[in-house]
Tab-separated table of C-alpha atoms and ligand atoms in Angstrom:
chain	number	residue	atom	x	y	z
A	1	MET	CA	41.721	26.722	72.408
A	2	LYS	CA	44.719	26.437	69.793
A	3	VAL	CA	48.051	26.545	71.404
A	4	LEU	CA	51.478	26.830	70.051
A	5	LEU	CA	54.034	25.568	72.349
A	6	ILE	CA	57.890	27.052	71.825
A	7	GLY	CA	60.621	24.738	72.980
A	8	SER	CA	62.201	21.127	72.478
A	9	GLY	CA	63.350	19.972	76.203
A	10	GLY	CA	61.887	17.903	78.916
A	11	ARG	CA	60.332	21.114	80.294
A	12	GLU	CA	58.388	21.442	77.165
A	13	HIS	CA	57.361	17.787	77.091
A	14	ALA	CA	55.929	18.245	80.488
A	15	LEU	CA	54.020	21.506	79.572
A	16	ALA	CA	52.870	19.604	76.475
A	17	TRP	CA	51.627	16.554	78.414
A	18	LYS	CA	49.618	18.641	81.101
A	19	LEU	CA	48.034	20.951	78.319
A	20	ARG	CA	47.039	17.947	76.384
A	21	GLN	CA	44.605	16.953	79.477
A	22	SER	CA	43.010	20.353	79.035
A	23	PRO	CA	39.240	20.035	78.082
A	24	ARG	CA	39.630	23.572	76.632
A	25	LEU	CA	42.369	22.420	74.158
A	26	THR	CA	41.116	22.021	70.486
A	27	ALA	CA	44.771	21.824	68.945
A	28	LEU	CA	48.353	21.819	70.030
A	29	TYR	CA	51.339	22.515	68.033
A	30	ALA	CA	54.990	22.696	69.053
A	31	ALA	CA	58.174	24.127	67.678
A	32	PRO	CA	60.447	22.564	67.269
A	33	GLY	CA	59.590	19.940	69.743
A	34	ASN	CA	60.969	16.487	70.205
A	35	PRO	CA	59.650	12.936	69.811
A	36	GLY	CA	58.070	12.790	73.317
A	37	ILE	CA	56.261	16.117	72.430
A	38	ALA	CA	55.075	14.646	69.136
A	39	GLU	CA	53.144	12.082	71.102
A	40	GLU	CA	51.097	15.126	72.510
A	41	ALA	CA	51.152	17.810	69.829
A	42	GLU	CA	51.761	18.319	66.084
A	43	LEU	CA	55.232	19.430	65.349
A	44	VAL	CA	56.080	22.269	63.135
A	45	ALA	CA	59.212	23.212	61.767
A	46	LEU	CA	59.502	26.587	62.622
A	47	ASP	CA	62.842	28.573	63.345
A	48	ILE	CA	61.969	30.026	66.574
A	49	ASP	CA	64.665	32.592	66.103
A	50	ASP	CA	62.713	33.965	62.975
A	51	HIS	CA	60.133	35.659	65.049
A	52	ALA	CA	58.395	36.830	61.865
A	53	ALA	CA	57.857	33.315	60.825
A	54	VAL	CA	56.518	32.286	64.290
A	55	ARG	CA	54.133	35.373	63.961
A	56	ALA	CA	52.834	34.374	60.539
A	57	PHE	CA	52.203	30.822	61.422
A	58	CYS	CA	50.160	32.004	64.544
A	59	LEU	CA	48.224	34.323	62.402
A	60	GLU	CA	47.591	31.599	59.686
A	61	LYS	CA	46.488	28.957	62.253
A	62	ALA	CA	44.457	31.353	64.461
A	63	ILE	CA	46.476	30.182	67.546
A	64	ASP	CA	44.864	31.521	70.720
A	65	LEU	CA	47.621	31.236	73.192
A	66	VAL	CA	51.653	30.914	72.538
A	67	VAL	CA	53.357	29.423	75.460
A	68	VAL	CA	57.049	29.934	75.421
A	69	GLY	CA	59.124	27.473	77.227
A	70	PRO	CA	63.027	28.673	77.236
A	71	GLU	CA	64.291	32.116	78.269
A	72	ALA	CA	66.359	32.817	75.219
A	73	PRO	CA	63.470	33.594	72.867
A	74	LEU	CA	61.941	35.619	75.719
A	75	VAL	CA	65.135	37.631	76.111
A	76	ALA	CA	65.252	38.115	72.468
A	77	GLY	CA	61.757	39.664	72.414
A	78	LEU	CA	59.548	36.739	70.805
A	79	ALA	CA	56.793	37.707	73.132
A	80	ASP	CA	56.846	41.416	72.219
A	81	ARG	CA	56.805	40.527	68.471
A	82	LEU	CA	54.067	38.314	68.728
A	83	ARG	CA	51.962	40.820	71.023
A	84	GLU	CA	52.509	43.422	68.433
A	85	GLY	CA	50.753	41.025	66.118
A	86	GLY	CA	47.686	40.646	68.612
A	87	ILE	CA	48.624	37.345	69.595
A	88	THR	CA	48.219	36.321	73.041
A	89	VAL	CA	51.506	35.020	74.694
A	90	PHE	CA	52.252	33.411	77.946
A	91	GLY	CA	55.764	34.664	78.851
A	92	PRO	CA	57.336	38.280	79.582
A	93	SER	CA	58.370	40.799	77.345
A	94	ALA	CA	61.996	41.300	76.599
A	95	ALA	CA	61.984	44.284	79.051
A	96	ALA	CA	60.600	42.186	82.115
A	97	ALA	CA	62.805	39.196	80.942
A	98	GLN	CA	65.749	41.371	81.913
A	99	LEU	CA	65.117	39.677	85.434
A	100	GLU	CA	66.940	36.636	83.981
A	101	GLY	CA	68.676	38.204	80.951
A	102	SER	CA	70.624	40.687	83.333
A	103	LYS	CA	71.912	39.669	86.824
A	104	GLY	CA	72.805	43.485	87.428
A	105	PHE	CA	69.292	44.570	86.682
A	106	THR	CA	67.745	42.206	89.039
A	107	LYS	CA	70.253	43.290	92.015
A	108	ASP	CA	69.396	46.818	91.196
A	109	LEU	CA	65.733	45.965	91.620
A	110	CYS	CA	66.365	44.230	94.812
A	111	ALA	CA	68.092	47.231	96.219
A	112	ALA	CA	65.401	49.745	95.115
A	113	ASN	CA	62.650	47.523	96.504
A	114	ASN	CA	64.396	46.348	99.839
A	115	ILE	CA	64.334	42.589	98.662
A	116	PRO	CA	66.877	40.344	100.704
A	117	THR	CA	69.610	39.329	98.466
A	118	GLY	CA	73.447	39.201	98.914
A	119	ALA	CA	75.140	42.456	98.975
A	120	TYR	CA	76.716	43.253	95.604
A	121	ARG	CA	78.530	45.566	93.346
A	122	ARG	CA	78.388	45.900	89.486
A	123	PHE	CA	81.791	46.140	87.356
A	124	SER	CA	82.707	46.726	83.762
A	125	ASP	CA	86.557	46.954	84.685
A	126	ALA	CA	88.473	43.770	85.857
A	127	GLY	CA	90.962	45.780	88.044
A	128	ASP	CA	87.917	47.343	89.769
A	129	ALA	CA	86.374	44.176	90.496
A	130	VAL	CA	89.616	42.555	91.581
A	131	ALA	CA	90.488	45.564	94.134
A	132	TYR	CA	86.870	44.987	95.246
A	133	VAL	CA	87.162	41.179	96.017
A	134	ARG	CA	90.465	41.658	97.623
A	135	GLU	CA	88.759	44.137	100.020
A	136	GLN	CA	85.725	41.851	100.565
A	137	GLY	CA	87.892	38.593	100.874
A	138	ALA	CA	86.529	35.064	100.162
A	139	PRO	CA	84.125	33.093	99.938
A	140	ILE	CA	82.575	35.327	97.333
A	141	VAL	CA	80.363	34.773	94.180
A	142	ILE	CA	81.333	36.238	90.937
A	143	LYS	CA	78.781	36.155	87.970
A	144	ALA	CA	78.806	37.167	84.471
A	145	ASP	CA	76.076	39.652	83.851
A	146	GLY	CA	74.192	38.148	80.897
A	147	LEU	CA	72.937	34.806	79.861
A	148	ALA	CA	75.603	32.202	80.020
A	149	ALA	CA	73.869	28.837	79.822
A	150	GLY	CA	74.001	28.390	83.494
A	151	LYS	CA	77.928	28.445	83.345
A	152	GLY	CA	78.643	32.088	84.263
A	153	VAL	CA	78.541	31.835	88.074
A	154	THR	CA	81.650	30.925	90.134
A	155	VAL	CA	81.391	30.295	93.847
A	156	ALA	CA	84.717	31.097	94.749
A	157	MET	CA	86.073	29.697	98.027
A	158	THR	CA	89.553	31.458	97.859
A	159	LEU	CA	90.692	34.801	96.541
A	160	ASP	CA	92.553	33.258	93.710
A	161	ALA	CA	89.652	31.554	92.513
A	162	ALA	CA	87.688	34.724	92.527
A	163	ILE	CA	90.332	36.630	90.675
A	164	ALA	CA	90.736	33.697	88.159
A	165	ALA	CA	86.836	34.045	87.597
A	166	ILE	CA	86.954	37.591	87.245
A	167	GLY	CA	89.704	37.208	84.347
A	168	ASP	CA	87.722	34.510	82.608
A	169	CYS	CA	84.510	36.821	82.449
A	170	PHE	CA	86.556	39.919	81.120
A	171	ASP	CA	88.615	37.527	78.578
A	172	GLY	CA	85.498	36.555	76.855
A	173	ALA	CA	84.838	33.168	78.425
A	174	PHE	CA	80.969	33.851	78.475
A	175	GLY	CA	81.143	36.249	75.303
A	176	ALA	CA	79.074	39.220	75.565
A	177	ALA	CA	77.468	37.896	78.876
A	178	GLY	CA	80.607	38.630	80.842
A	179	ALA	CA	81.176	42.046	79.605
A	180	GLU	CA	79.818	43.286	82.779
A	181	VAL	CA	80.357	41.303	86.243
A	182	VAL	CA	78.502	41.296	89.321
A	183	VAL	CA	80.381	40.523	92.720
A	184	GLU	CA	78.142	39.332	95.271
A	185	ALA	CA	78.427	38.178	98.900
A	186	TYR	CA	78.086	34.423	99.590
A	187	LEU	CA	75.200	33.239	100.966
A	188	ASP	CA	75.071	30.121	103.327
A	189	GLY	CA	72.038	28.075	103.812
A	190	GLU	CA	69.796	25.500	101.845
A	191	GLU	CA	68.710	26.224	98.333
A	192	ALA	CA	65.172	26.103	96.862
A	193	SER	CA	63.275	26.992	93.844
A	194	PHE	CA	59.837	28.682	93.973
A	195	PHE	CA	57.497	29.246	91.318
A	196	CYS	CA	54.677	31.696	90.665
A	197	LEU	CA	52.371	32.860	87.878
A	198	CYS	CA	51.975	36.499	87.382
A	199	ASP	CA	49.918	38.704	85.081
A	200	GLY	CA	51.677	42.076	85.542
A	201	THR	CA	49.525	42.664	88.828
A	202	ASP	CA	48.437	39.591	90.498
A	203	VAL	CA	50.654	36.585	91.483
A	204	LEU	CA	49.397	32.966	91.948
A	205	PRO	CA	52.038	31.114	93.854
A	206	LEU	CA	52.450	27.589	92.471
A	207	ALA	CA	54.969	25.278	94.338
A	208	SER	CA	58.615	24.706	95.410
A	209	ALA	CA	61.048	22.331	94.396
A	210	GLN	CA	64.926	21.324	94.759
A	211	ASP	CA	67.120	20.846	91.939
A	212	HIS	CA	70.454	19.099	91.758
A	213	LYS	CA	72.722	21.070	89.775
A	214	ARG	CA	76.209	19.228	90.095
A	215	ALA	CA	76.917	16.345	87.819
A	216	TYR	CA	77.731	13.405	90.173
A	217	ASP	CA	76.622	11.871	93.200
A	218	GLY	CA	77.127	13.762	96.675
A	219	ASP	CA	77.002	17.085	94.825
A	220	GLU	CA	80.328	16.617	93.378
A	221	GLY	CA	81.550	17.572	89.844
A	222	PRO	CA	80.747	20.404	87.486
A	223	ASN	CA	77.506	22.625	87.332
A	224	THR	CA	74.777	21.230	85.046
A	225	GLY	CA	71.407	22.434	83.814
A	226	GLY	CA	70.091	20.275	86.718
A	227	MET	CA	70.397	16.406	87.220
A	228	GLY	CA	67.241	15.908	89.113
A	229	ALA	CA	64.450	17.437	91.157
A	230	TYR	CA	61.602	16.993	93.672
A	231	SER	CA	58.617	19.087	94.731
A	232	PRO	CA	57.743	20.113	97.143
A	233	ALA	CA	61.054	21.202	98.877
A	234	PRO	CA	60.439	20.462	102.692
A	235	VAL	CA	62.603	23.504	103.643
A	236	MET	CA	59.922	25.663	101.936
A	237	SER	CA	57.342	25.307	104.781
A	238	GLU	CA	54.068	27.219	104.868
A	239	ALA	CA	55.782	30.154	106.790
A	240	MET	CA	58.661	30.304	104.343
A	241	VAL	CA	56.365	30.419	101.412
A	242	ALA	CA	54.689	33.413	103.173
A	243	ARG	CA	57.676	35.266	103.989
A	244	THR	CA	58.924	34.666	100.378
A	245	MET	CA	55.635	36.013	99.102
A	246	GLU	CA	55.698	39.177	101.234
A	247	GLU	CA	59.503	39.929	101.218
A	248	ILE	CA	60.543	38.943	97.758
A	249	ILE	CA	57.890	38.012	95.144
A	250	ARG	CA	55.347	40.687	95.731
A	251	PRO	CA	57.674	43.505	95.987
A	252	THR	CA	59.273	42.454	92.691
A	253	VAL	CA	55.901	42.274	90.703
A	254	ARG	CA	55.043	45.787	92.183
A	255	GLY	CA	58.705	47.060	91.309
A	256	MET	CA	58.583	45.691	87.957
A	257	ALA	CA	54.939	47.515	87.247
A	258	ALA	CA	56.305	50.792	88.719
A	259	ALA	CA	59.393	50.583	86.415
A	260	GLY	CA	57.188	50.141	83.539
A	261	HIS	CA	58.030	46.417	82.796
A	262	PRO	CA	54.920	44.665	84.324
A	263	PHE	CA	56.002	41.020	84.487
A	264	SER	CA	53.617	38.459	83.130
A	265	GLY	CA	54.459	34.654	82.758
A	266	VAL	CA	56.042	32.267	85.324
A	267	LEU	CA	58.627	33.922	87.908
A	268	PHE	CA	61.171	31.560	89.356
A	269	ALA	CA	62.778	32.632	92.167
A	270	GLY	CA	66.205	30.798	93.037
A	271	LEU	CA	66.295	31.186	96.871
A	272	MET	CA	68.912	30.504	99.625
A	273	ILE	CA	67.096	29.727	102.815
A	274	THR	CA	69.611	31.197	105.225
A	275	ALA	CA	69.558	31.691	108.924
A	276	LYS	CA	67.954	35.028	108.517
A	277	GLY	CA	65.217	33.447	106.269
A	278	PRO	CA	64.713	33.493	102.269
A	279	GLU	CA	67.132	35.588	100.096
A	280	LEU	CA	66.977	35.829	96.662
A	281	ILE	CA	69.989	34.185	94.598
A	282	GLU	CA	68.451	34.671	90.942
A	283	TYR	CA	65.344	35.024	88.900
A	284	ASN	CA	64.418	32.985	86.089
A	285	VAL	CA	61.473	34.175	83.773
A	286	ARG	CA	60.499	30.539	82.713
A	287	PHE	CA	59.945	27.360	84.381
A	288	GLY	CA	62.796	25.247	85.527
A	289	ASP	CA	63.940	22.244	83.731
A	290	PRO	CA	63.758	19.714	85.164
A	291	GLU	CA	61.705	21.444	87.866
A	292	CYS	CA	58.739	21.805	85.777
A	293	GLN	CA	58.437	18.090	85.202
A	294	VAL	CA	57.938	17.487	88.763
A	295	LEU	CA	55.407	20.461	89.199
A	296	MET	CA	53.342	19.201	86.253
A	297	MET	CA	53.216	15.542	87.997
A	298	ARG	CA	51.707	17.280	90.959
A	299	LEU	CA	49.343	19.822	89.252
A	300	ASN	CA	45.765	19.230	89.981
A	301	ALA	CA	44.228	21.970	87.804
A	302	ASP	CA	43.640	22.845	84.057
A	303	LEU	CA	47.301	24.024	83.034
A	304	LEU	CA	45.850	25.916	79.921
A	305	SER	CA	43.278	27.945	81.968
A	306	LEU	CA	46.074	29.035	84.336
A	307	LEU	CA	48.698	30.116	81.727
A	308	HIS	CA	45.828	31.801	79.884
A	309	ALA	CA	44.720	33.651	82.737
A	310	ALA	CA	48.424	34.863	83.307
A	311	ALA	CA	48.714	35.951	79.693
A	312	THR	CA	45.658	37.964	79.675
A	313	GLY	CA	45.528	39.754	83.028
A	314	GLY	CA	43.119	37.068	84.699
A	315	LEU	CA	45.001	35.702	87.629
A	316	GLY	CA	42.954	37.678	90.217
A	317	ASP	CA	40.622	34.859	91.294
A	318	ALA	CA	42.626	31.878	89.985
A	319	THR	CA	43.544	29.086	92.164
A	320	ALA	CA	45.778	25.974	91.780
A	321	GLY	CA	45.307	22.529	93.305
A	322	TRP	CA	48.279	20.231	94.161
A	323	ARG	CA	48.478	16.507	94.587
A	324	ASP	CA	49.476	15.981	98.269
A	325	GLU	CA	52.316	13.817	96.975
A	326	THR	CA	56.088	14.058	96.214
A	327	ALA	CA	57.119	14.132	92.501
A	328	LEU	CA	60.706	13.352	91.804
A	329	THR	CA	62.371	13.310	88.649
A	330	VAL	CA	65.967	11.660	87.648
A	331	VAL	CA	67.688	13.077	84.534
A	332	MET	CA	69.352	10.531	82.437
A	333	ALA	CA	72.360	12.406	80.350
A	334	SER	CA	74.737	11.328	77.848
A	335	LYS	CA	77.954	9.882	79.216
A	336	GLY	CA	80.422	12.907	79.409
A	337	TYR	CA	77.690	15.752	79.970
A	338	PRO	CA	78.248	18.573	80.788
A	339	GLY	CA	81.664	17.970	78.941
A	340	ALA	CA	81.937	16.589	75.473
A	341	TYR	CA	79.614	13.447	74.951
A	342	ALA	CA	78.711	11.300	71.639
A	343	LYS	CA	75.724	11.905	69.874
A	344	GLY	CA	73.298	9.409	68.374
A	345	THR	CA	73.568	6.651	70.833
A	346	PRO	CA	70.637	4.369	70.581
A	347	ILE	CA	68.142	4.099	73.551
A	348	GLY	CA	66.156	0.861	73.744
A	349	PRO	CA	62.093	0.941	74.074
A	350	LEU	CA	61.074	3.038	77.019
A	351	PRO	CA	59.277	1.700	79.990
A	352	GLU	CA	55.601	2.051	79.861
A	353	SER	CA	54.220	4.968	81.776
A	354	GLY	CA	52.113	4.052	84.805
A	355	PRO	CA	49.730	6.154	86.949
A	356	GLY	CA	52.605	7.703	89.060
A	357	THR	CA	55.316	7.379	86.385
A	358	LYS	CA	56.313	9.072	83.070
A	359	VAL	CA	59.432	9.512	81.106
A	360	PHE	CA	59.738	12.891	79.744
A	361	HIS	CA	62.010	13.300	76.437
A	362	ALA	CA	64.673	15.971	76.426
A	363	GLY	CA	67.498	15.856	73.894
A	364	THR	CA	66.088	12.771	71.815
A	365	ALA	CA	65.408	12.072	68.193
A	366	THR	CA	64.016	9.354	66.150
A	367	LYS	CA	66.412	8.068	63.513
A	368	GLU	CA	65.259	5.094	61.115
A	369	GLY	CA	62.563	4.117	63.520
A	370	THR	CA	64.885	4.132	66.785
A	371	LEU	CA	65.098	6.674	69.432
A	372	VAL	CA	68.533	8.137	69.710
A	373	ALA	CA	70.173	10.672	72.028
A	374	THR	CA	71.048	14.013	70.571
A	375	GLY	CA	71.638	16.204	73.438
A	376	GLY	CA	73.309	16.354	76.843
A	377	ARG	CA	70.221	15.784	79.046
A	378	VAL	CA	68.062	13.176	77.205
A	379	LEU	CA	65.324	11.710	79.373
A	380	ASN	CA	63.696	12.648	82.670
A	381	VAL	CA	62.423	9.723	84.494
A	382	THR	CA	59.619	10.883	86.855
A	383	ALA	CA	57.591	9.366	89.405
A	384	THR	CA	55.200	10.401	92.300
A	385	GLY	CA	54.757	8.830	95.839
A	386	ALA	CA	53.345	9.351	99.219
A	387	SER	CA	56.983	10.316	100.257
A	388	VAL	CA	60.170	11.179	98.923
A	389	SER	CA	61.420	7.731	99.377
A	390	GLU	CA	58.508	6.166	97.789
A	391	ALA	CA	58.664	8.491	94.560
A	392	ARG	CA	62.479	7.893	94.608
A	393	ALA	CA	62.266	4.098	94.694
A	394	ARG	CA	59.693	4.141	91.758
A	395	ALA	CA	61.585	6.577	89.836
A	396	TYR	CA	64.794	4.604	90.044
A	397	ALA	CA	62.784	1.285	89.226
A	398	ALA	CA	61.860	2.925	85.919
A	399	VAL	CA	65.327	4.181	85.479
A	400	ASP	CA	66.629	0.538	85.824
A	401	ALA	CA	64.022	-0.450	83.107
A	402	VAL	CA	65.852	2.087	80.571
A	403	ASP	CA	68.088	0.416	78.114
A	404	TRP	CA	70.593	3.120	77.333
A	405	PRO	CA	74.359	2.215	77.519
A	406	GLY	CA	75.359	5.600	76.296
A	407	GLY	CA	73.794	7.472	79.346
A	408	PHE	CA	74.240	8.019	82.999
A	409	CYS	CA	72.631	9.456	86.023
A	410	ARG	CA	73.021	10.421	89.495
A	411	ARG	CA	71.913	7.756	92.102
A	412	ASP	CA	71.042	10.026	94.946
A	413	ILE	CA	68.357	12.512	93.773
A	414	GLY	CA	66.348	13.737	96.743
A	415	TRP	CA	69.142	12.707	99.423
A	416	ARG	CA	68.376	15.773	101.479
A	417	ALA	CA	64.662	15.250	101.718
A	418	VAL	CA	65.250	11.478	102.037
A	419	ALA	CA	67.603	12.026	105.067
A	420	ARG	CA	64.868	14.197	106.605
A	421	GLU	CA	62.256	11.399	106.191
A	422	ALA	CA	64.711	8.912	107.836
B	1	AMP	P1	72.772	31.020	89.556
B	1	AMP	O1	73.133	30.951	88.193
B	1	AMP	O2	72.641	32.497	89.722
B	1	AMP	O3	71.711	30.297	90.063
B	1	AMP	O4	73.968	30.476	90.407
B	1	AMP	C1	74.371	29.116	90.195
B	1	AMP	C2	74.391	28.553	91.527
B	1	AMP	O5	75.666	29.256	92.186
B	1	AMP	C3	73.369	28.583	92.461
B	1	AMP	O6	72.445	27.664	92.402
B	1	AMP	C4	73.839	28.306	93.928
B	1	AMP	O7	74.236	27.252	94.070
B	1	AMP	C5	75.256	29.237	93.655
B	1	AMP	N1	75.011	30.706	94.093
B	1	AMP	C6	74.876	31.537	93.177
B	1	AMP	N2	74.878	32.887	94.103
B	1	AMP	C7	75.271	32.395	95.338
B	1	AMP	C8	75.467	33.288	96.488
B	1	AMP	N3	75.336	34.654	96.554
B	1	AMP	N4	75.926	32.719	97.715
B	1	AMP	C9	76.095	31.258	97.493
B	1	AMP	N5	76.065	30.468	96.391
B	1	AMP	C10	75.711	31.057	95.397
B	2	LIG	N1	67.205	23.786	86.645
B	2	LIG	C1	67.527	24.858	86.813
B	2	LIG	C2	66.942	25.757	85.654
B	2	LIG	O1	66.053	25.489	84.995
B	2	LIG	O2	67.421	26.985	85.679
């Protein structure tokens, strides 16, 4: 099978690495890609916002499957445009991608299908939102409705912070994404990410992971795209997975089909495990980054067959095996991230990948033969182990072998699980 992979992050490097292991793969192209992805795929200089150009490339090369990594092209309708051209795509339609693209849409779907989530109201007027927040009190959560690069959510511990967040949204801090605001009850518990493949009707549960969203050790500092992750998440016991499937995932997939927007692709549920059980914080319509990197390290199955089955309505009898090990990834980011950072800082030769370690590239480029950092999140140093502690020790040993003075990382990825093991 000939595959085109869309994206350029660590998530897409992990997907490319795993797709490359498929006996069914005959050619792998990636757009726009990065130097790590270039080790696995032929990079093509396609503008992924130019849907007609992507479609023309697929037809010219007789691409059998397009795998879309990030959410923005899905929300913008890339999968729809390709399907109109008869091309098979892994990833939801724009209508189904509203699960990530509109928080209000997802909350309404939860309400209509009895899916456990925080109580909420939607507002398009700041005054009404402020009045509601005064009535509810703090802590409370304020969310810009649309895609805001992970920055549109404020968990307000005080009324003043909540009112300020409402002001930011309606003053345009998140552009069009903030024209509508969702105000949501604060959920107390432990967070976990849970991933499933869907083909519109059938669902194949994949695995769980836990991300570390804050920039600095001890979960301090500003929110980021994710500074490290491990899989599986111990809080997602077999019983918790079963409840999540029955109470959250299956009703969502049924509800989307009934609403005329069957969901195909990967459904990424952000969960809060509360005293009552699993509650939905949010959906994403693509793999998590860096969660994908740890999932791919553990997956003991042919990724290409699984993604193709999801894209073609064939998940009915699919299964996925998982290595009975923990995988853990440490994100190395440019100093200053998620704020301003220098671009183009040089990175020395990367440590060799061993059987249980792998360095995935995110924001890197090659300049005159040397590797340089071009983005905020730059490398994902990933390792497996019999326990979280072992995977973590291996990952940090590899981190310490990276020669990149312009970078930093958290030193405590996996702390919850390590504390449990101790
Ligand atoms: P989101 O972009 O929706 O994932 O939200 C970002 C982060 O805000 C989540 O990972 C949670 O840590 C936090 N968060 C979102 N909604 C809630 C909620 N209702 N209660 C508590 N924390 C929340
Ligand atoms: N790491 C969180 C995300 O991909 O949304």
